[in-house]
mmCIF file of C-alpha atoms in Angstrom:
data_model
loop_
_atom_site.group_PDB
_atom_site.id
_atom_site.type_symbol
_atom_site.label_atom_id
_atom_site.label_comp_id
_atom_site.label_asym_id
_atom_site.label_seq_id
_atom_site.Cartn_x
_atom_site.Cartn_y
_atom_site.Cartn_z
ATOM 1 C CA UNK A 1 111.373 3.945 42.364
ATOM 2 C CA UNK A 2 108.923 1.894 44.794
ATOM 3 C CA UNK A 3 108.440 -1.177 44.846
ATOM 4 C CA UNK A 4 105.258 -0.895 43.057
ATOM 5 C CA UNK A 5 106.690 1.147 40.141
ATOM 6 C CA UNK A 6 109.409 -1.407 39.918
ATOM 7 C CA UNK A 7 106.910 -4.469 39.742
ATOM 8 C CA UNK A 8 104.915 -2.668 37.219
ATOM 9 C CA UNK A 9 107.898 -2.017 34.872
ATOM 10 C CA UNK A 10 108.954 -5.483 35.113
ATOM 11 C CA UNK A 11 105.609 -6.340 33.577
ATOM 12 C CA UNK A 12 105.846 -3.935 31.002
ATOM 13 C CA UNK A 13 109.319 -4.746 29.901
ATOM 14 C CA UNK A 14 107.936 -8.584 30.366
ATOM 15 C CA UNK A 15 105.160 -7.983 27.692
ATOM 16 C CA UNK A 16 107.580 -5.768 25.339
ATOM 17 C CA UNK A 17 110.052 -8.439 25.557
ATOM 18 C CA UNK A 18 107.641 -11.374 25.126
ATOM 19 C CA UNK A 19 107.231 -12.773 21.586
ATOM 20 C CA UNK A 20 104.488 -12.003 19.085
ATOM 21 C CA UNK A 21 102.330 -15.265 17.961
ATOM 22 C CA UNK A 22 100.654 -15.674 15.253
ATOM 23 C CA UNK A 23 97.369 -14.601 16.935
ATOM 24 C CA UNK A 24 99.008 -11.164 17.607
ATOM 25 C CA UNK A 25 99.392 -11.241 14.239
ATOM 26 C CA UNK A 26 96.040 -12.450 13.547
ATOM 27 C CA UNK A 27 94.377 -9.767 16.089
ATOM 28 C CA UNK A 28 96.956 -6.885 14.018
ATOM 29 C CA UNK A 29 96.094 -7.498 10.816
ATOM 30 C CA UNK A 30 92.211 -8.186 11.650
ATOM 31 C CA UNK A 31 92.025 -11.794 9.755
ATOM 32 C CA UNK A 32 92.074 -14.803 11.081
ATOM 33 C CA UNK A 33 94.400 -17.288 12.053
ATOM 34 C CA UNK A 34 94.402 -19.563 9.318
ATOM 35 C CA UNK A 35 94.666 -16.507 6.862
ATOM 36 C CA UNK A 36 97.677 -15.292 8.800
ATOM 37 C CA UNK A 37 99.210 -19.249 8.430
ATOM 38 C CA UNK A 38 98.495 -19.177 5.017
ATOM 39 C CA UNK A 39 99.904 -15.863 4.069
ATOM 40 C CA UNK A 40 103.486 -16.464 6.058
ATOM 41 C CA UNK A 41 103.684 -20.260 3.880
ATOM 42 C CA UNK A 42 102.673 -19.303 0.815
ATOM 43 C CA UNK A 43 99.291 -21.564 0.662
ATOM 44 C CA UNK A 44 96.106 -20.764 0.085
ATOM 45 C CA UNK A 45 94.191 -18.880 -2.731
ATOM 46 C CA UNK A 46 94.694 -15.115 -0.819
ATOM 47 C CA UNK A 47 94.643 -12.121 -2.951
ATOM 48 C CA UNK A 48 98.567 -10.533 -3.404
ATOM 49 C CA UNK A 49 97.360 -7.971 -0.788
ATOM 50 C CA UNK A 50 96.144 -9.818 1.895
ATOM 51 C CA UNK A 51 99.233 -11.534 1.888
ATOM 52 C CA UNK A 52 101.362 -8.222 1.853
ATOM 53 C CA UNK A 53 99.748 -6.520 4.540
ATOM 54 C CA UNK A 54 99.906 -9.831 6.570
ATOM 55 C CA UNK A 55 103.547 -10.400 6.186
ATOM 56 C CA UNK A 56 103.823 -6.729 6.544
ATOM 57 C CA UNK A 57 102.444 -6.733 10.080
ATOM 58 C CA UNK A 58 104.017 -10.031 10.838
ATOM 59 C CA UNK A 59 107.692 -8.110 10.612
ATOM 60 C CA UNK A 60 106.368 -5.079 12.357
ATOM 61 C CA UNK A 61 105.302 -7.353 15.281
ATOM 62 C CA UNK A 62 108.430 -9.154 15.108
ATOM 63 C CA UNK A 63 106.852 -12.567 14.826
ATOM 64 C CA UNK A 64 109.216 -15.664 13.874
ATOM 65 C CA UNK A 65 107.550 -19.095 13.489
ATOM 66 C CA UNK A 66 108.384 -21.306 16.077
ATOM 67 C CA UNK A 67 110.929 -23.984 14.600
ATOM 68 C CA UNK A 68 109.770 -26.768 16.767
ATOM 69 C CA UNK A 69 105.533 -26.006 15.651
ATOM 70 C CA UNK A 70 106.729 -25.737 12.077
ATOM 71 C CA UNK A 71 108.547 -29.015 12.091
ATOM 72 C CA UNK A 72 105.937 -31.404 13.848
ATOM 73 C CA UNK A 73 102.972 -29.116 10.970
ATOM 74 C CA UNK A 74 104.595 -29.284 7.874
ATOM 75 C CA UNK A 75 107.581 -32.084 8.750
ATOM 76 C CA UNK A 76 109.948 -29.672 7.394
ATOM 77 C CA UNK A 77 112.948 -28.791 9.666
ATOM 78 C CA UNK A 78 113.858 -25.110 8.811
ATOM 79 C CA UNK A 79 117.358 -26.020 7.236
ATOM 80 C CA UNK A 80 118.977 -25.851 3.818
ATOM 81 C CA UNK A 81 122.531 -26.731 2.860
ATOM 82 C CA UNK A 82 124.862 -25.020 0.722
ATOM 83 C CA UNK A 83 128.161 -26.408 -0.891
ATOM 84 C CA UNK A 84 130.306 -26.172 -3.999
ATOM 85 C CA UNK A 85 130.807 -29.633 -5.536
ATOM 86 C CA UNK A 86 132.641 -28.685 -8.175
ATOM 87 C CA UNK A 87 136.292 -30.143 -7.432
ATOM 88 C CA UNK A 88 134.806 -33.380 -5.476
ATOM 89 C CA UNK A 89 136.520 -35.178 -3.202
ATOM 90 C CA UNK A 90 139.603 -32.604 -3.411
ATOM 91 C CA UNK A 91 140.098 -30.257 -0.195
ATOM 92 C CA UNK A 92 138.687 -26.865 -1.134
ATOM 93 C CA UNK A 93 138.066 -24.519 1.080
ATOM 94 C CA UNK A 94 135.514 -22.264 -0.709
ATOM 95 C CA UNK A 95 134.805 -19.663 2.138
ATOM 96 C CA UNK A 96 138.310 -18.072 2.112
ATOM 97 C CA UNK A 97 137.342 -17.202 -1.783
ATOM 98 C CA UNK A 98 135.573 -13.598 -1.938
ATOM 99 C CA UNK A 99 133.084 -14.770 -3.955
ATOM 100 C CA UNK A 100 131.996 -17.914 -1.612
ATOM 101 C CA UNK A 101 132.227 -15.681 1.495
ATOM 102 C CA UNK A 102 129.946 -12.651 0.305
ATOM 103 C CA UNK A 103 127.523 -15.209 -1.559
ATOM 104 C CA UNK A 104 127.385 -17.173 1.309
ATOM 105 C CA UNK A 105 127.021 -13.966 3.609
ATOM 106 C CA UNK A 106 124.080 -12.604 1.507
ATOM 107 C CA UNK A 107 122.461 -16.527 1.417
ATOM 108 C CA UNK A 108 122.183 -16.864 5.317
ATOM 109 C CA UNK A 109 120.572 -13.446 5.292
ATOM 110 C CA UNK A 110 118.026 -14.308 2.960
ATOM 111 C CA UNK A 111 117.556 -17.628 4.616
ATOM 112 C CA UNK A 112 116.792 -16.237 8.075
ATOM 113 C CA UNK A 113 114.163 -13.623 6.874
ATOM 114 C CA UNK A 114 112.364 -16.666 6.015
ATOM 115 C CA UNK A 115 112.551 -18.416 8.796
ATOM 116 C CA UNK A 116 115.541 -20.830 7.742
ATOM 117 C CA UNK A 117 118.973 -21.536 8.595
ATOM 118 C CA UNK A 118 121.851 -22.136 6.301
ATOM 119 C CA UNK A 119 123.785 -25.137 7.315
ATOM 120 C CA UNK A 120 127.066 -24.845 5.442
ATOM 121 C CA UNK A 121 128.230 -28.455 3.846
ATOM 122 C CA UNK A 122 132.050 -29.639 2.935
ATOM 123 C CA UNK A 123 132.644 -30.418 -0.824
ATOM 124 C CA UNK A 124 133.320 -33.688 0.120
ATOM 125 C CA UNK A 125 130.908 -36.088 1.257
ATOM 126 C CA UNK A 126 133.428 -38.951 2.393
ATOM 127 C CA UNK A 127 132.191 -38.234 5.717
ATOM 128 C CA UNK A 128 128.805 -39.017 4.784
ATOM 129 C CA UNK A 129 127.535 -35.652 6.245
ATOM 130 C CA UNK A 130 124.720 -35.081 3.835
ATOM 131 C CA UNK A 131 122.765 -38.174 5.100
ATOM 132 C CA UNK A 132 123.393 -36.775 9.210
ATOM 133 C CA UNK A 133 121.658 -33.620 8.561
ATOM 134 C CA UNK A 134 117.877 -33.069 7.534
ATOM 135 C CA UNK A 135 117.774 -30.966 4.956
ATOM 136 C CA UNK A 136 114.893 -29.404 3.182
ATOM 137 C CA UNK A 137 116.754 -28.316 0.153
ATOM 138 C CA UNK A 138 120.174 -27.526 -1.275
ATOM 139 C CA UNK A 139 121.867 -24.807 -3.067
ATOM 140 C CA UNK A 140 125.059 -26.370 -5.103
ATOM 141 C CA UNK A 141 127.448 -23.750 -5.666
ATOM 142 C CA UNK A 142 128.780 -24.138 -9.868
ATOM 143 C CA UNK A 143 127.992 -27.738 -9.765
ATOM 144 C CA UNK A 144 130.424 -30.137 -12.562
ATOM 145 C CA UNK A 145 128.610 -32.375 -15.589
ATOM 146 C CA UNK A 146 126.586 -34.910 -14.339
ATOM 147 C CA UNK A 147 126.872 -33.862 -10.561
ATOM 148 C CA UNK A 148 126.288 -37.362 -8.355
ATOM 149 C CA UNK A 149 125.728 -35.473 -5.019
ATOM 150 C CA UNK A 150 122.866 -33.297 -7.167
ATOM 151 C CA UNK A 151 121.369 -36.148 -9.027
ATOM 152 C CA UNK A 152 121.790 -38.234 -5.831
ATOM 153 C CA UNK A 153 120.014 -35.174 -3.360
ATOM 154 C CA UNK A 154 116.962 -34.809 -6.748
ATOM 155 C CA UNK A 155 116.460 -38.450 -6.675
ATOM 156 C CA UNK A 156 115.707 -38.086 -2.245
ATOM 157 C CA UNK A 157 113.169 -35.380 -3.041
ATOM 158 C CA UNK A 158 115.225 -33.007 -1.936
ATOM 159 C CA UNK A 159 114.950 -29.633 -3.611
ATOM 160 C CA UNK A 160 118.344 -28.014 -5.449
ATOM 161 C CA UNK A 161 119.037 -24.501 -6.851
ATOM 162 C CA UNK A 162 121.877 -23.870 -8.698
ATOM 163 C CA UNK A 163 124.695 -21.428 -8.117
ATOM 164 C CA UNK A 164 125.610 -21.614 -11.812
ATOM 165 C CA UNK A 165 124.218 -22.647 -15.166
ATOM 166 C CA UNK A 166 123.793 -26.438 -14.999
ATOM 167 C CA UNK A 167 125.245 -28.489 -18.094
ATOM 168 C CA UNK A 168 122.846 -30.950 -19.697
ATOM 169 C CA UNK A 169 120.166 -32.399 -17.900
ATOM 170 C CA UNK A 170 121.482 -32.016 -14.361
ATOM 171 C CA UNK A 171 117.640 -31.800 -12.430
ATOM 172 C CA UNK A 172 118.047 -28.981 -10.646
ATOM 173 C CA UNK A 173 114.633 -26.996 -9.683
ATOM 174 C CA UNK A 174 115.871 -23.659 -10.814
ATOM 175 C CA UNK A 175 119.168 -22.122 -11.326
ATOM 176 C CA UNK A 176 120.926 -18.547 -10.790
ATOM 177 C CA UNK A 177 123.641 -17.139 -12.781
ATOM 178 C CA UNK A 178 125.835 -14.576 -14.974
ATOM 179 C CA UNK A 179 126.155 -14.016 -18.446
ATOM 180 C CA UNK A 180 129.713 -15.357 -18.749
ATOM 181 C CA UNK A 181 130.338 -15.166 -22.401
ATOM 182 C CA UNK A 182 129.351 -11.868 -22.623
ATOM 183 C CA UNK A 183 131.460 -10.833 -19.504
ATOM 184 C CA UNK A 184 134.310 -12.838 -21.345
ATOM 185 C CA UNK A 185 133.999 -10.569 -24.425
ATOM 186 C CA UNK A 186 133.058 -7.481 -22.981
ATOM 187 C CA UNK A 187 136.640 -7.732 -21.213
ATOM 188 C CA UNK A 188 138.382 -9.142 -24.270
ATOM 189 C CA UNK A 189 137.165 -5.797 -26.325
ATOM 190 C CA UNK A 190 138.019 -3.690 -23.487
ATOM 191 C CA UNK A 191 141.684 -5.177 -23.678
ATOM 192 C CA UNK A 192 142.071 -4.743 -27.264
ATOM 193 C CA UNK A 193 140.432 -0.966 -27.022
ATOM 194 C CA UNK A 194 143.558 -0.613 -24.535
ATOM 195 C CA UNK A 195 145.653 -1.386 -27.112
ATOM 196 C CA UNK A 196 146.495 -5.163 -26.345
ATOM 197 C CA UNK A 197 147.592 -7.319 -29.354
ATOM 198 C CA UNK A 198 148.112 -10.827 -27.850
ATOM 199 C CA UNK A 199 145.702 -10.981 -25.296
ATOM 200 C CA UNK A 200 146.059 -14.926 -23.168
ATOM 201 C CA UNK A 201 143.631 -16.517 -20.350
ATOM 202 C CA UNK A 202 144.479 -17.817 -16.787
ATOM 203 C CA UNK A 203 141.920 -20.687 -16.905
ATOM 204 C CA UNK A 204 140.681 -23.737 -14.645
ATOM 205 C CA UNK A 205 141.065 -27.438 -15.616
ATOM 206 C CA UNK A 206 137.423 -28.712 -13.831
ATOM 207 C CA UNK A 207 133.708 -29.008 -15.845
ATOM 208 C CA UNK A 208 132.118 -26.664 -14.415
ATOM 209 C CA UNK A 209 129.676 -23.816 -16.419
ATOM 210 C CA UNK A 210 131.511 -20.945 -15.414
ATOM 211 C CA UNK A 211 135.174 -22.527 -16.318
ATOM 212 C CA UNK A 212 133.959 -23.792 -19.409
ATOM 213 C CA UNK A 213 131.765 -21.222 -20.762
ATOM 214 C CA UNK A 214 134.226 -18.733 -19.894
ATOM 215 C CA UNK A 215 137.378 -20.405 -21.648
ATOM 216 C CA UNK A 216 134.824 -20.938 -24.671
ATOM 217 C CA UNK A 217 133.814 -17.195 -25.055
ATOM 218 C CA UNK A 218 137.649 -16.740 -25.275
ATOM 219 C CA UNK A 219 138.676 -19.190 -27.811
ATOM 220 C CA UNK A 220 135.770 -17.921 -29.571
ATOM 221 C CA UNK A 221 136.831 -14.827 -30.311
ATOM 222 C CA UNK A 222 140.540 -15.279 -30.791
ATOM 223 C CA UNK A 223 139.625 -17.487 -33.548
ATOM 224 C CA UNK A 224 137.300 -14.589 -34.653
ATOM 225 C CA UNK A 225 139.988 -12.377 -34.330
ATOM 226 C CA UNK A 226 142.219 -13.833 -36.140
ATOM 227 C CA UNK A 227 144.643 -14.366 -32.721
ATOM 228 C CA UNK A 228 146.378 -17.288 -31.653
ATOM 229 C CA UNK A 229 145.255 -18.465 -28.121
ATOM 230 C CA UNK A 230 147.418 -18.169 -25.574
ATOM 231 C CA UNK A 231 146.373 -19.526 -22.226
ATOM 232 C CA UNK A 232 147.198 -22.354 -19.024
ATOM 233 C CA UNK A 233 144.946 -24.320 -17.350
ATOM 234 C CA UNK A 234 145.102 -25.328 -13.840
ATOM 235 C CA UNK A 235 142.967 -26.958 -10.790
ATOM 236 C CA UNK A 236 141.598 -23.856 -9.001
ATOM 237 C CA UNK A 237 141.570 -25.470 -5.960
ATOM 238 C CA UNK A 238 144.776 -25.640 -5.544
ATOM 239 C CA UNK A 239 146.281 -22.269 -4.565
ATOM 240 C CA UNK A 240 149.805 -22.764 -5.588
ATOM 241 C CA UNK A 241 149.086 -24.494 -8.689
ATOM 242 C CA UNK A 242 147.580 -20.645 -10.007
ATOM 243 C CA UNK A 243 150.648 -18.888 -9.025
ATOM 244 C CA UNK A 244 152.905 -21.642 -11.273
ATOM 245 C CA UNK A 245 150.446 -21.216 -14.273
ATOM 246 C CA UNK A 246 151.283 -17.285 -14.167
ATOM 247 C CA UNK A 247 154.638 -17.804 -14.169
ATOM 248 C CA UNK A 248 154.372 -20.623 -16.863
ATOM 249 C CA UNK A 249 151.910 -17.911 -18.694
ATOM 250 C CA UNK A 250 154.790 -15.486 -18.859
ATOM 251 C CA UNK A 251 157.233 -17.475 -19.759
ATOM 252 C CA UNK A 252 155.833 -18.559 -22.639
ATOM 253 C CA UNK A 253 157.880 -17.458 -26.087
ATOM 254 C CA UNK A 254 154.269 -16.006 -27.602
ATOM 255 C CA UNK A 255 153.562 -14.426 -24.238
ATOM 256 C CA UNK A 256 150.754 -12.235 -24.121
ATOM 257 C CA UNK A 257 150.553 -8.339 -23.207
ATOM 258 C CA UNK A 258 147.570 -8.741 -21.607
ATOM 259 C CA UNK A 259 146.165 -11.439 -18.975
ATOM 260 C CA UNK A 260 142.877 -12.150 -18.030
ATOM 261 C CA UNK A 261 142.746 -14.602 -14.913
ATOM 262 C CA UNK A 262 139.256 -16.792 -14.091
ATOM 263 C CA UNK A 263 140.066 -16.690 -10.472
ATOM 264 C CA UNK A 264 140.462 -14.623 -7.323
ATOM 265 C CA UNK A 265 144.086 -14.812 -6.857
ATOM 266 C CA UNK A 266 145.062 -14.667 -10.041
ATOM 267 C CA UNK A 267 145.497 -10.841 -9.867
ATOM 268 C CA UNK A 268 148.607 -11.207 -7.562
ATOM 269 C CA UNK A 269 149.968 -14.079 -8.830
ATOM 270 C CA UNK A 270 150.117 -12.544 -12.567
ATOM 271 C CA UNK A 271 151.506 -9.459 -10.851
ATOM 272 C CA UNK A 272 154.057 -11.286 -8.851
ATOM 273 C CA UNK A 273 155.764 -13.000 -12.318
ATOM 274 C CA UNK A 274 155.385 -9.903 -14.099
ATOM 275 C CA UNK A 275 157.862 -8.455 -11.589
ATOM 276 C CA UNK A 276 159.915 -11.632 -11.840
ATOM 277 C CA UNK A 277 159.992 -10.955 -15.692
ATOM 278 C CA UNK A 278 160.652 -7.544 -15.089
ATOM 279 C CA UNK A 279 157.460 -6.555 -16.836
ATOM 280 C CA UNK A 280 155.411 -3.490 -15.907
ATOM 281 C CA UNK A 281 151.944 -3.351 -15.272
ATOM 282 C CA UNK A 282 150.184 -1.730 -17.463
ATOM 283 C CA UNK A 283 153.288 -0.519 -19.565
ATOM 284 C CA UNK A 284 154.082 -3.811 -20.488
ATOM 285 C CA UNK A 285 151.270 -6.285 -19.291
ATOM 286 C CA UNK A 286 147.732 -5.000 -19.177
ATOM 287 C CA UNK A 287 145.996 -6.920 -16.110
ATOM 288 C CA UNK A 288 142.108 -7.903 -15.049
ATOM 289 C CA UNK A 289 140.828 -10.765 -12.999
ATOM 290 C CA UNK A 290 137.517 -11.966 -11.871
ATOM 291 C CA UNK A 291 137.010 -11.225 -7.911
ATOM 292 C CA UNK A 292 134.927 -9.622 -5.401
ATOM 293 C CA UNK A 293 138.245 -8.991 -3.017
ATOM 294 C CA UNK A 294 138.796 -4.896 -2.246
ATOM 295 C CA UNK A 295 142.358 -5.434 -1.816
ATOM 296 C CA UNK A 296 142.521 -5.053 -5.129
ATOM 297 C CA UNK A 297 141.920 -1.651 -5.385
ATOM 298 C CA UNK A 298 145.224 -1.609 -3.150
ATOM 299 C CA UNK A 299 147.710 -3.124 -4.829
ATOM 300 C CA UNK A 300 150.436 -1.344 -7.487
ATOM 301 C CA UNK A 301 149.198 -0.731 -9.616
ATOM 302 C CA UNK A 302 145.362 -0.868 -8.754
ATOM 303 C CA UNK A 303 144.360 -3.980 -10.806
ATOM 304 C CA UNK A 304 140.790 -4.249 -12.629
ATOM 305 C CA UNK A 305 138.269 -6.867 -11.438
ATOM 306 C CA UNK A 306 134.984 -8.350 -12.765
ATOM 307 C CA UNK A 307 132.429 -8.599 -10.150
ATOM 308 C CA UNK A 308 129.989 -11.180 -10.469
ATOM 309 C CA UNK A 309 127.213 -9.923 -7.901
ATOM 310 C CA UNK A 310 127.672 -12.503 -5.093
ATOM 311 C CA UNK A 311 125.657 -11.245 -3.261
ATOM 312 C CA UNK A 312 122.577 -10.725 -5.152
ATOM 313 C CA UNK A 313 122.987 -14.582 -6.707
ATOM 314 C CA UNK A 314 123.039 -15.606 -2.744
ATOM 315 C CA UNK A 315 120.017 -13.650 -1.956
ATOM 316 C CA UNK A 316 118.262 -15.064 -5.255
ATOM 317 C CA UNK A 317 118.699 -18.857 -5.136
ATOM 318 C CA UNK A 318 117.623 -18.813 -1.479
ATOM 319 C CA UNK A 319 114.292 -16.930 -2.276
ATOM 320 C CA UNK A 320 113.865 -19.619 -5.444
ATOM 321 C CA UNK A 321 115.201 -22.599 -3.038
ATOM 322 C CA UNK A 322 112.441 -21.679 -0.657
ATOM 323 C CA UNK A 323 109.983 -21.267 -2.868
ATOM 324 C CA UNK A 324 110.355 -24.668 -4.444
ATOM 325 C CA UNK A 325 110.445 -26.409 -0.658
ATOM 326 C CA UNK A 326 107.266 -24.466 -0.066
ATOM 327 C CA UNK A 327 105.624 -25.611 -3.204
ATOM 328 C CA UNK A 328 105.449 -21.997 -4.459
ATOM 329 C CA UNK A 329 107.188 -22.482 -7.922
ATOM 330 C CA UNK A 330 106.019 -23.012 -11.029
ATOM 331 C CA UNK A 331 107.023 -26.720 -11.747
ATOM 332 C CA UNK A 332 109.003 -25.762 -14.153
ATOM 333 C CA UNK A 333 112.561 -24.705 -13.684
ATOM 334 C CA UNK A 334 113.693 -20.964 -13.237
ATOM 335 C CA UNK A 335 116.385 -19.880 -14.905
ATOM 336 C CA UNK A 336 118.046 -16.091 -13.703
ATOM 337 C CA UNK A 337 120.817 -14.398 -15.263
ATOM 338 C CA UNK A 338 122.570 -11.458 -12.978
ATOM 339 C CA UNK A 339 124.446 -8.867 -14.426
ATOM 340 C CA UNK A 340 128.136 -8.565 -14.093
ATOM 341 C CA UNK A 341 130.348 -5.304 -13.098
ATOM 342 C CA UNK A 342 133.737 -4.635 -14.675
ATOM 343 C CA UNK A 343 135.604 -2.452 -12.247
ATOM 344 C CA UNK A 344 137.942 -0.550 -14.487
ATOM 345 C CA UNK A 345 141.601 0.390 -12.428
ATOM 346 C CA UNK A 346 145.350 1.409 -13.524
ATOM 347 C CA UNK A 347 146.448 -2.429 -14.140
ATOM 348 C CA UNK A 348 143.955 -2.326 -17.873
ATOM 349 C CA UNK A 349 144.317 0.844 -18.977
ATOM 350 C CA UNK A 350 148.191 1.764 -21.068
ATOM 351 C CA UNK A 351 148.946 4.785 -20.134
ATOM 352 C CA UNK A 352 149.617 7.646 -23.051
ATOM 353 C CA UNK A 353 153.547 7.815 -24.496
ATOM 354 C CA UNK A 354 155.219 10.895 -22.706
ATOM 355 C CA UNK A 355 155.374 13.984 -24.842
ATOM 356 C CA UNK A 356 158.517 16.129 -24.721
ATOM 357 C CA UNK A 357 157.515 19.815 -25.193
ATOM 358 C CA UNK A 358 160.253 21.813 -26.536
ATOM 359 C CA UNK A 359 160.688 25.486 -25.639
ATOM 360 C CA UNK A 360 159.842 27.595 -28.478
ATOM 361 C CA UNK A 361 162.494 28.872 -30.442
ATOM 362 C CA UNK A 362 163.825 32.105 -29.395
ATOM 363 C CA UNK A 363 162.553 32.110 -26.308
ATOM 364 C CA UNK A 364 166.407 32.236 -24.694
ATOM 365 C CA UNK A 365 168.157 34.699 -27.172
#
């Protein structure tokens, strides 16, 4: 190629790699430049269309706000934290849990579409982090009664969506999460269909909505039922504590034939003491726990698992998070309730009593 050609592909490469602006966008979509602000931040009184077919040829371009113009125009500064506060100032390292890691996962994705970045917080704010980093608004992942860093994060103007049902009055601007009672029972029958009779609970000890509402649902029904609970409670953050509570579980004189465990390990640590106990699983023991982790489908035997939809709760309290930074929600708060997904494996279901099948008579004389 000449040195010509090579100057004028420069310049085209140049202008394909340059970024859109908003007049691009503006000049694209054949409206003006004000329009095109107002569609991308939700102001204005725009019909739904206009602000379709803006944001429409906004991602075709490939336009991003600049950070640094958005900051000094709306004083905003393109972050929002997320954190689980449930367990305090106790250690808890909530991305090595399935459920944190895809939720989180499916959160920063939803974040950047809209021009934000997820800053991922400790649970403990000894260090004093949440006052170092400017924030436009929170999501608290399953947040305890009366939740200071919430309360204390509402009362700085800062926006907060709920990962979780919020107990009492906690002033939270909108909050995402699963019907857990009806999971609860929905499990519970599908135990008892199996042909459990004494059917116990691996359970947390902390205030949260889903702990609480979930241990509820299942004293519930064993007292409607007619069945005597059988359960252990333990601090969830603490990994070893869960596989002492199965083993404690088993133990137990009235020990159940079926387990259902709260928590992402507590598949293999019910599993590990049933072998200890010399139980089989589902002969003896009928199995299900609540996690998002495949390797479940790879253990012996395969062990049943309630998803909770991680990802589509991360997705969802980002959108409502933004909206309410943006001043695009309702003022009054929005409650969503995902569905949940009981993935039915070997470890839940008894398997049928052998048949012998005797040769009919005569058949050797």
């Amino acid at each position: 190629m000449t040195a010509a050609g090579n100057h004028q592909a420069s310049r085209h490469i140049g202008r394909r790699l340059e970024r859109a602006g908003i007049r691009d966008v503006a000049a694209a979509a054949g409206v003006s430049i004000t329009t095109v602000s107002d569609a991308l931040n939700g102001k204005g009184r725009l019909p739904d269309a206009t602000r379709r077919h803006v944001r429409e040829v906004a991602d075709r371009l490939g336009y991003r706000p600049s950070a640094a113009a958005r900051t000094l125009r709306t004083g905003r500064s393109g972050l929002i934290g997320l954190t689980v506060t449930t367990y305090g100032e106790e250690p808890f390292t909530f991305t090595e849990f399935a459920y944190f890691a895809e939720m989180a996962r499916a959160a920063t994705s939803a974040a950047l579409a809209r021009g934000y970045a997820l800053v991922i917080l400790p649970a403990s704010s000894r260090h004093d982090v949440w006052s170092n980093v400017a924030l436009d608004g929170t999501v608290v992942i399953d947040p305890s009664d009366h939740d200071p860093v919430v309360t204390d994060l509402v009362r700085q103007g800062v926006p907060v969506v709920s990962d979780g049902r919020p107990a009492g009055n906690l002033p939270v601007h909108a909050w995402v999460d699963n019907d857990h009672e009806a999971a609860v029972l929905g499990i519970l029958d599908h135990l008892a269909a199996a042909g459990a009779r004494r059917i116990g609970l691996l359970t947390g000890t902390s205030t949260d909505t889903y702990t609480r509402l979930s241990t509820t649902a299942y004293l519930d029904w064993c007292e409607r039922i007619g069945q005597e609970p059988v359960y252990e409670a333990y601090p969830a953050h603490d990994p070893c504590a869960g596989a002492v509570a199965a083993d404690r579980l088993l133990a137990r004189p009235d020990r159940p034939d079926a387990v259902y465990g709260l928590f992402d390990p507590n598949g293999t640590d019910l599993l590990a003491a049933a072998r200890r106990y010399g139980l089989r699983v589902p002969d003896d023991l009928l199995l299900v726990c609540c996690s998002e982790s495949s390797v479940y489908a790879a253990t012996e035997p395969p062990i049943t698992t309630l998803s909770l939809k991680p990802g589509r709760i991360g997705t969802a309290v980002v959108q409502l998070l933004i909206d309410a930074i943006e001043g695009a929600d309702s003022g009054a708060p929005v409650q969503q309730v995902m569905p949940t997904d009981l993935i039915v494996r070997t470890s839940s279901q008894r398997r049928p009593p052998r048949t012998t099948v005797s040769p009919p008579r005569g058949s050797g004389e």
